[in-house]
Amino acid sequence: MPIVNIQITREGSTPGTTAATAEQKAALIAGVSRLLLDVLDKPLDSTFVVIDEVELENWGRGGLSVPQYREQQRAEGSR
């Protein structure tokens, strides 16, 4: 029984959204489950997919939270 954990930041992919939509999450679950079936022959009904949404402030890169990191990248890009 495979268990797949997907972690994404809690932000939308389109302006005005603050999280992945239910439809996007369903597509992730279906796609990952199908991939395990196709590659490892794991039955769909025995595959579990968990999606964890993490607030941007709880996600870091380069020693900074994601918002700080992105701000740093913007500042460096404008030089």
Coordinates of C-alpha atoms in Angstrom, one line a residue:
M1 CA 0.0 0.0 0.0
P2 CA 1.8 3.1 -1.2
I3 CA 1.4 6.4 0.7
V4 CA 2.4 9.6 -1.1
N5 CA 2.8 12.9 0.8
I6 CA 2.7 16.0 -1.3
Q7 CA 3.7 19.3 0.4
I8 CA 2.8 22.6 -1.3
T9 CA 2.8 26.1 -0.1
R10 CA -0.5 27.7 0.7
E11 CA -0.8 30.1 -2.1
G12 CA -3.0 30.1 -5.2
S13 CA -1.8 29.6 -8.7
T14 CA -3.9 32.4 -10.0
P15 CA -4.4 36.0 -8.9
G16 CA -6.8 36.3 -6.0
T17 CA -6.6 32.7 -4.8
T18 CA -4.9 31.7 -1.5
A19 CA -4.7 28.0 -1.9
A20 CA -4.8 25.2 -4.4
T21 CA -8.4 24.5 -5.5
A22 CA -10.3 21.3 -4.8
E23 CA -10.1 20.6 -8.5
Q24 CA -6.3 21.0 -8.5
K25 CA -5.9 18.7 -5.5
A26 CA -8.2 16.1 -7.1
A27 CA -6.0 16.2 -10.2
L28 CA -2.9 15.7 -8.1
I29 CA -4.4 12.8 -6.3
A30 CA -5.6 11.2 -9.6
G31 CA -2.3 11.8 -11.4
V32 CA -0.1 10.5 -8.6
S33 CA -2.3 7.4 -8.2
R34 CA -2.3 6.8 -11.9
L35 CA 1.5 7.1 -12.0
L36 CA 2.0 4.5 -9.3
L37 CA -0.4 2.2 -11.2
D38 CA 1.5 2.7 -14.5
V39 CA 5.0 2.5 -13.1
L40 CA 4.8 0.1 -10.1
D41 CA 1.5 -1.7 -10.9
K42 CA 0.0 -0.5 -7.6
P43 CA -3.8 -0.7 -7.5
L44 CA -5.6 2.6 -7.3
D45 CA -7.7 1.5 -4.4
S46 CA -4.6 0.7 -2.3
T47 CA -2.9 4.1 -2.9
F48 CA -3.2 6.9 -0.4
V49 CA -2.2 10.5 -1.3
V50 CA -2.0 13.2 1.4
I51 CA -1.6 16.8 0.5
D52 CA -0.2 19.1 3.1
E53 CA -0.5 22.8 2.5
V54 CA 2.1 24.9 4.3
E55 CA 1.8 28.6 5.1
L56 CA 4.5 30.6 3.2
E57 CA 5.9 31.8 6.6
N58 CA 6.5 28.1 7.6
W59 CA 8.4 27.3 4.4
G60 CA 12.0 28.4 3.9
R61 CA 14.8 28.5 1.4
G62 CA 18.3 29.8 1.7
G63 CA 17.9 30.5 5.4
L64 CA 14.9 32.7 4.8
S65 CA 11.1 32.3 4.9
V66 CA 9.7 32.1 1.4
P67 CA 8.3 35.6 1.4
Q68 CA 11.7 37.0 2.6
Y69 CA 13.5 34.8 0.0
R70 CA 11.3 36.1 -2.8
E71 CA 11.8 39.7 -1.7
Q72 CA 15.5 39.2 -1.7
Q73 CA 15.3 37.6 -5.2
R74 CA 13.3 40.6 -6.5
A75 CA 15.7 43.1 -5.0
E76 CA 18.7 41.3 -6.5
G77 CA 17.0 41.1 -9.9
S78 CA 16.4 44.9 -10.0
R79 CA 20.0 45.7 -9.5

